[in-house]
Short mmCIF file of N, CA and C in Angstrom, two decimals:
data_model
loop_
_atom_site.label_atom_id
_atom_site.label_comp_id
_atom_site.label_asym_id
_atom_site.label_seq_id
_atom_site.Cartn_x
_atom_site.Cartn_y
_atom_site.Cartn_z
N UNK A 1061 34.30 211.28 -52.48
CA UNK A 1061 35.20 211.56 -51.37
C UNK A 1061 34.70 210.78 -50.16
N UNK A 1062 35.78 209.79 -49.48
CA UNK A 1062 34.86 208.93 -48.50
C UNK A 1062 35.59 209.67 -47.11
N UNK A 1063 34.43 210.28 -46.82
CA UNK A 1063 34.28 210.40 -44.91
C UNK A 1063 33.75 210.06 -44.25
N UNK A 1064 33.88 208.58 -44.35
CA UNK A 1064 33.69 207.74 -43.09
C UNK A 1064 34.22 207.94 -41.73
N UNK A 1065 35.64 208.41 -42.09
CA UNK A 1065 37.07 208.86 -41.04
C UNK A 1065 36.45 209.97 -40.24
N UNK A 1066 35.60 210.91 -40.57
CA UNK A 1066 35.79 212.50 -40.38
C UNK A 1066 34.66 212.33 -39.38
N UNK A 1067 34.76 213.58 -38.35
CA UNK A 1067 34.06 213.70 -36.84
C UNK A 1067 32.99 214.43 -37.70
N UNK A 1068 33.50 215.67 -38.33
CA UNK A 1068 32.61 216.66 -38.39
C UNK A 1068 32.89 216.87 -40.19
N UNK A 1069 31.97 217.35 -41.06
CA UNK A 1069 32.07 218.30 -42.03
C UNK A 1069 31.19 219.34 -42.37
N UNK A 1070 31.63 219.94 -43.05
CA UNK A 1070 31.06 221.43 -43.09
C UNK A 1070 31.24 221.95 -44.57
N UNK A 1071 30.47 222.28 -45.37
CA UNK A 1071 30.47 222.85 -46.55
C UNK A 1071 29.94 224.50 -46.54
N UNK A 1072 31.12 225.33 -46.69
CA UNK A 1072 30.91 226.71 -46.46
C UNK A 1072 30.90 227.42 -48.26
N UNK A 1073 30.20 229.03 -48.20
CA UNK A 1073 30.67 229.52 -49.72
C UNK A 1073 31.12 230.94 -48.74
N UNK A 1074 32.55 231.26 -49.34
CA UNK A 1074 33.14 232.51 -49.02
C UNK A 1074 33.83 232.82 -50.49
N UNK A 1075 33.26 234.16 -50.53
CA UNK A 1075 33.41 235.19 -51.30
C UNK A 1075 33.33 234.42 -52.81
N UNK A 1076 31.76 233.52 -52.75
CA UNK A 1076 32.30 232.78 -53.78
C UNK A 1076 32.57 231.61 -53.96
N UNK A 1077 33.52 231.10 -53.16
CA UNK A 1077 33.99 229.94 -53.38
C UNK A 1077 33.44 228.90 -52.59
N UNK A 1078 33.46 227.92 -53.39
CA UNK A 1078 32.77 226.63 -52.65
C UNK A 1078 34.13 225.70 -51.90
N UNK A 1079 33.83 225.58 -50.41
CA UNK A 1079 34.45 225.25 -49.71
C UNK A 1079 34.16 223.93 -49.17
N UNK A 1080 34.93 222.79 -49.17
CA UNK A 1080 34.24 222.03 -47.94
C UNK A 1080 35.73 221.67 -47.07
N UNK A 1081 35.08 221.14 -46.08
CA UNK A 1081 36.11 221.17 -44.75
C UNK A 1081 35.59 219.32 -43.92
N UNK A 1082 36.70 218.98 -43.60
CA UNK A 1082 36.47 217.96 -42.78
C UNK A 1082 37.23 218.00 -41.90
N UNK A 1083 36.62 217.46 -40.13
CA UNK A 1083 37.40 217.50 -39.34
C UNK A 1083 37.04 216.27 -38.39
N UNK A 1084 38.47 215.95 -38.20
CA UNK A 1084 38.83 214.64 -37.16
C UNK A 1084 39.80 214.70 -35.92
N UNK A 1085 39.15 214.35 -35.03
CA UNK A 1085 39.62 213.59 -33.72
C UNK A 1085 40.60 212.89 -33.98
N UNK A 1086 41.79 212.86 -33.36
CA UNK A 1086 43.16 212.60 -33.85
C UNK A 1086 43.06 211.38 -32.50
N UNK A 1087 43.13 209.82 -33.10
CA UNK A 1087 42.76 209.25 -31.97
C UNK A 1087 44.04 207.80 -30.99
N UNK A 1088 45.03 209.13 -31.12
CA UNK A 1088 46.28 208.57 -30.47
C UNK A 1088 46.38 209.25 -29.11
N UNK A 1089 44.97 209.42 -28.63
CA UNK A 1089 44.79 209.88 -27.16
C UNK A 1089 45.67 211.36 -26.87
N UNK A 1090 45.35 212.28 -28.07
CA UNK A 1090 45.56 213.72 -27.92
C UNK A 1090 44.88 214.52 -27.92
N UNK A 1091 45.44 215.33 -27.89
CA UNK A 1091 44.16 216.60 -27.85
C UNK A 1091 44.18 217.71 -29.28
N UNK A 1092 45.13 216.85 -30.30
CA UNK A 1092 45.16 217.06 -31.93
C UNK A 1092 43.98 217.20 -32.57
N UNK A 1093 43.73 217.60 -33.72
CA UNK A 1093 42.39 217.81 -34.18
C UNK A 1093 43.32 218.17 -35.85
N UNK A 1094 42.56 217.08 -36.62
CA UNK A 1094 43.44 217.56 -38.28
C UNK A 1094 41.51 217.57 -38.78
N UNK A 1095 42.26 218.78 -39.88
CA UNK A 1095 41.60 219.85 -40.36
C UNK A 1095 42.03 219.73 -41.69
N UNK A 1096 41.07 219.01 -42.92
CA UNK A 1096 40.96 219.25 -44.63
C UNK A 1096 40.08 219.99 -45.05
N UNK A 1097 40.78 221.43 -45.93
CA UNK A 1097 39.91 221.81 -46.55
C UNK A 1097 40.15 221.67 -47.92
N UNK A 1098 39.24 222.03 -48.88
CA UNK A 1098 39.43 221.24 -49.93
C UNK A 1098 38.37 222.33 -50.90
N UNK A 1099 39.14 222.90 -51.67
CA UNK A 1099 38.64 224.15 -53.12
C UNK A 1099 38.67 223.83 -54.26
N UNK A 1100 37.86 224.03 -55.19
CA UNK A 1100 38.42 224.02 -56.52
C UNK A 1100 39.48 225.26 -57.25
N UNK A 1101 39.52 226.30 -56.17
CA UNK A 1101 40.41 227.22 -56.40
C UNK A 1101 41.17 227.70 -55.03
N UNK A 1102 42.09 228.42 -55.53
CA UNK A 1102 43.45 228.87 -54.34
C UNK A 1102 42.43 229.80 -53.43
N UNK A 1103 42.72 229.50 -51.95
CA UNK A 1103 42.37 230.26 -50.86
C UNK A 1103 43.20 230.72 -50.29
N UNK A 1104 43.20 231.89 -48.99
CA UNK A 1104 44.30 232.84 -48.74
C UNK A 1104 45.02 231.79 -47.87
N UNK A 1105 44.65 230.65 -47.42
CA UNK A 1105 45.77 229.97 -46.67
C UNK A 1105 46.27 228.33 -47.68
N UNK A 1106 46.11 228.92 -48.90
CA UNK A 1106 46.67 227.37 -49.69
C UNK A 1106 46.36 228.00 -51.35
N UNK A 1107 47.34 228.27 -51.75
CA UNK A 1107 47.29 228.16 -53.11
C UNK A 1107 46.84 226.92 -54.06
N UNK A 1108 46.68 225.81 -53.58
CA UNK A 1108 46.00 225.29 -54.27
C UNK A 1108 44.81 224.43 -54.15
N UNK A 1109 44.13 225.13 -53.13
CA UNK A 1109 43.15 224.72 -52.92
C UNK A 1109 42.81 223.38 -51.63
N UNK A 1110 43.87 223.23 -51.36
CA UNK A 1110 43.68 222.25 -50.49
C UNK A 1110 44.90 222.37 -48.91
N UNK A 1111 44.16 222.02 -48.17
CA UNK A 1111 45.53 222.41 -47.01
C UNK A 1111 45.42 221.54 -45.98
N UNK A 1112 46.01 221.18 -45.08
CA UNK A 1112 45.71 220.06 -44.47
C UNK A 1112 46.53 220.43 -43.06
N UNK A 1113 45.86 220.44 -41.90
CA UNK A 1113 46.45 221.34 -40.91
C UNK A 1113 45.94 220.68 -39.74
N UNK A 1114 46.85 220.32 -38.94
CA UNK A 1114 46.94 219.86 -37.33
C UNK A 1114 47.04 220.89 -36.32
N UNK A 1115 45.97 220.86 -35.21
CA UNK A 1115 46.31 222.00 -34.28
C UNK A 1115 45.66 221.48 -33.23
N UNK A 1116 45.88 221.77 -32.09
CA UNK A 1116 45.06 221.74 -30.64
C UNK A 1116 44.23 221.64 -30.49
N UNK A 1117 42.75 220.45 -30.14
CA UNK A 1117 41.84 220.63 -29.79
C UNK A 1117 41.36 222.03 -29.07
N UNK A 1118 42.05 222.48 -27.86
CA UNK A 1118 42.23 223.41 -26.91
C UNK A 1118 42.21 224.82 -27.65
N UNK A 1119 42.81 224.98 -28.71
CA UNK A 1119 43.39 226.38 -29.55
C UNK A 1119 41.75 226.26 -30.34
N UNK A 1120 41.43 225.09 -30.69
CA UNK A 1120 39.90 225.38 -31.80
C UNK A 1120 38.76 225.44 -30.85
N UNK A 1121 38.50 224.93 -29.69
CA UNK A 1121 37.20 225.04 -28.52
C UNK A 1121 37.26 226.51 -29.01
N UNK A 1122 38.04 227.55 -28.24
CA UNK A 1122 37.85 228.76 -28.69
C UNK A 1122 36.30 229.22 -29.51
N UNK A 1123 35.76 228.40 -30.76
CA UNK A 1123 35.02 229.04 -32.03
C UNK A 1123 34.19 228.25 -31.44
N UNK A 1124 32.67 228.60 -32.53
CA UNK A 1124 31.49 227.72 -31.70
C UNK A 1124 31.38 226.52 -32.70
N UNK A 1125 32.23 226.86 -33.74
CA UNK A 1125 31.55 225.83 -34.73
C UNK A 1125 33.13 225.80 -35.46
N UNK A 1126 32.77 224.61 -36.92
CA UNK A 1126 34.38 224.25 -37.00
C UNK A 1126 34.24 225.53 -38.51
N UNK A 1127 32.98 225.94 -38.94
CA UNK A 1127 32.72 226.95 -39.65
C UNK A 1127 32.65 228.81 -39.28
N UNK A 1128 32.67 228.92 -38.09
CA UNK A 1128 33.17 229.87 -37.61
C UNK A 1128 34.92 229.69 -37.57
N UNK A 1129 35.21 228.52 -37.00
CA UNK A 1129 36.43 228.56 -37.34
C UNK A 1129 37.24 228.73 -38.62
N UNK A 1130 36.58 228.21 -39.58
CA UNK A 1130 37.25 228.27 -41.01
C UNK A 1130 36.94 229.94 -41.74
N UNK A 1131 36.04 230.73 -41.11
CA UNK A 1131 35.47 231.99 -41.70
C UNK A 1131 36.62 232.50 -40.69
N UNK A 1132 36.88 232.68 -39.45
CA UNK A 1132 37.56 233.60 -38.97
C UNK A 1132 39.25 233.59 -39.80
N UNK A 1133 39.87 232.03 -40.13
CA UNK A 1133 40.78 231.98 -40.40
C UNK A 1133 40.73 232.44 -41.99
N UNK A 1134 39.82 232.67 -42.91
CA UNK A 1134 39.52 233.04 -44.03
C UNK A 1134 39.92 234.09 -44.15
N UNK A 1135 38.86 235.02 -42.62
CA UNK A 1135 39.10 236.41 -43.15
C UNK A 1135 40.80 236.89 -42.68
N UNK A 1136 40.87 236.37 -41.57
CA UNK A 1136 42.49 236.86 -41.36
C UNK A 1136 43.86 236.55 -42.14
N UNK A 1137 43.68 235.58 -43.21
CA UNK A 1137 44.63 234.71 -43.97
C UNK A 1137 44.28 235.37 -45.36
N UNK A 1138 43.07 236.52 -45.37
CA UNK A 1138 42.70 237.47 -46.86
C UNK A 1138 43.61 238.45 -46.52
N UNK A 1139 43.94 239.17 -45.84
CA UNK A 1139 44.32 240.40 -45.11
C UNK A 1139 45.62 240.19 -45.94
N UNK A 1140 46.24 239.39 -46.27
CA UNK A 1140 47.48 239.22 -46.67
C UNK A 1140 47.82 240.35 -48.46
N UNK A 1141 48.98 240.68 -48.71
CA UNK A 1141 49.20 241.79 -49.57
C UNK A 1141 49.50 240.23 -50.72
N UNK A 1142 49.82 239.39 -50.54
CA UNK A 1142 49.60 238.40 -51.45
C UNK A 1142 48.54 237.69 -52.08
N UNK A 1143 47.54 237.87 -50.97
CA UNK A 1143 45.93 237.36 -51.12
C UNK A 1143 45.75 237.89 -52.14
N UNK A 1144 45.37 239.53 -51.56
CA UNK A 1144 44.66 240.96 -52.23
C UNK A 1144 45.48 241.11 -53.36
N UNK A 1145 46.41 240.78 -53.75
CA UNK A 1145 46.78 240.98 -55.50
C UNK A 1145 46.37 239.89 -56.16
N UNK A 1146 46.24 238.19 -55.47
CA UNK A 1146 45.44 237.47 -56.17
C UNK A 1146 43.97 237.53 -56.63
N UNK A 1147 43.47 237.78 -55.34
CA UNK A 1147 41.47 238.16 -55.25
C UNK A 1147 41.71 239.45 -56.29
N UNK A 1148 42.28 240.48 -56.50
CA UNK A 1148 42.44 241.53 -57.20
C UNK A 1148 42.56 241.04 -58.63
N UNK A 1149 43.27 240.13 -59.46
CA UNK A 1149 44.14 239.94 -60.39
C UNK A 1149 42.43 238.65 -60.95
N UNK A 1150 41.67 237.96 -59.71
CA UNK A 1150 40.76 237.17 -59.95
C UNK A 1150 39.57 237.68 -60.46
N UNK A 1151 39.82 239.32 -59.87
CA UNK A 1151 38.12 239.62 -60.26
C UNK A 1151 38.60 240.75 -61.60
N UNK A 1152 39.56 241.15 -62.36
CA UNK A 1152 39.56 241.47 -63.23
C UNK A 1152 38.82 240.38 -64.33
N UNK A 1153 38.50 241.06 -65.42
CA UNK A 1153 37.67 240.28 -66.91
C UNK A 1153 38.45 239.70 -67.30
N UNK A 1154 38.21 239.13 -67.85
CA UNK A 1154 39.12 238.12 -68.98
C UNK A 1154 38.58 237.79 -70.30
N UNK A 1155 39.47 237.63 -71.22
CA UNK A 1155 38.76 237.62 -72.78
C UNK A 1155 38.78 236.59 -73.24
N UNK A 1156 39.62 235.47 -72.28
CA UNK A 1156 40.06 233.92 -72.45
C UNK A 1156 41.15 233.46 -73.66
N UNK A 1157 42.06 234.97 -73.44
CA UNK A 1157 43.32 234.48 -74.52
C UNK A 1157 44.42 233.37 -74.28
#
């Protein structure tokens, strides 16, 4: 994976899952900030593992880090009744039929 491009990355594990995240300075003199994260499995804000999201420099200062940022949006994007029947349906056994 080449991130040459990327300001910042960050490799997080939540609940499990191995996460990594890259983030870039959007450099058409804005105050944009795009945001890849990238799973080998579905997270509560991307079923398939990957999501790719533009937002406000200004809206992300807010967090201290771009990993506080990705944990806060983790936990609030689990909360979902769609999440919790997936994470639910994930941690049942399986017999591998």
């Amino acid at each position: 994976m080449a991130e040459d491009h990327c300001d910042e990355a960050v490799d997080i594990t939540w609940n499990g899952l191995d996460i990594h995240v890259t983030l870039k300075k959007q450099s058409w003199h804005s105050d944009f900030i795009h945001i890849e994260i990238r799973c080998k499995e579905p997270l509560p804000m991307t079923n398939t593992g990957y999501r790719s999201h533009f937002m406000q420099g200004e809206a992300f200062a807010q967090y201290e880090s771009l990993e506080a940022f990705i944990l806060a949006w983790l936990e609030e994007a689990s909360q979902s009744k769609d999440w919790k029947q997936i994470w639910d349906a994930r941690q049942q056994l399986s017999f591998g039929f």
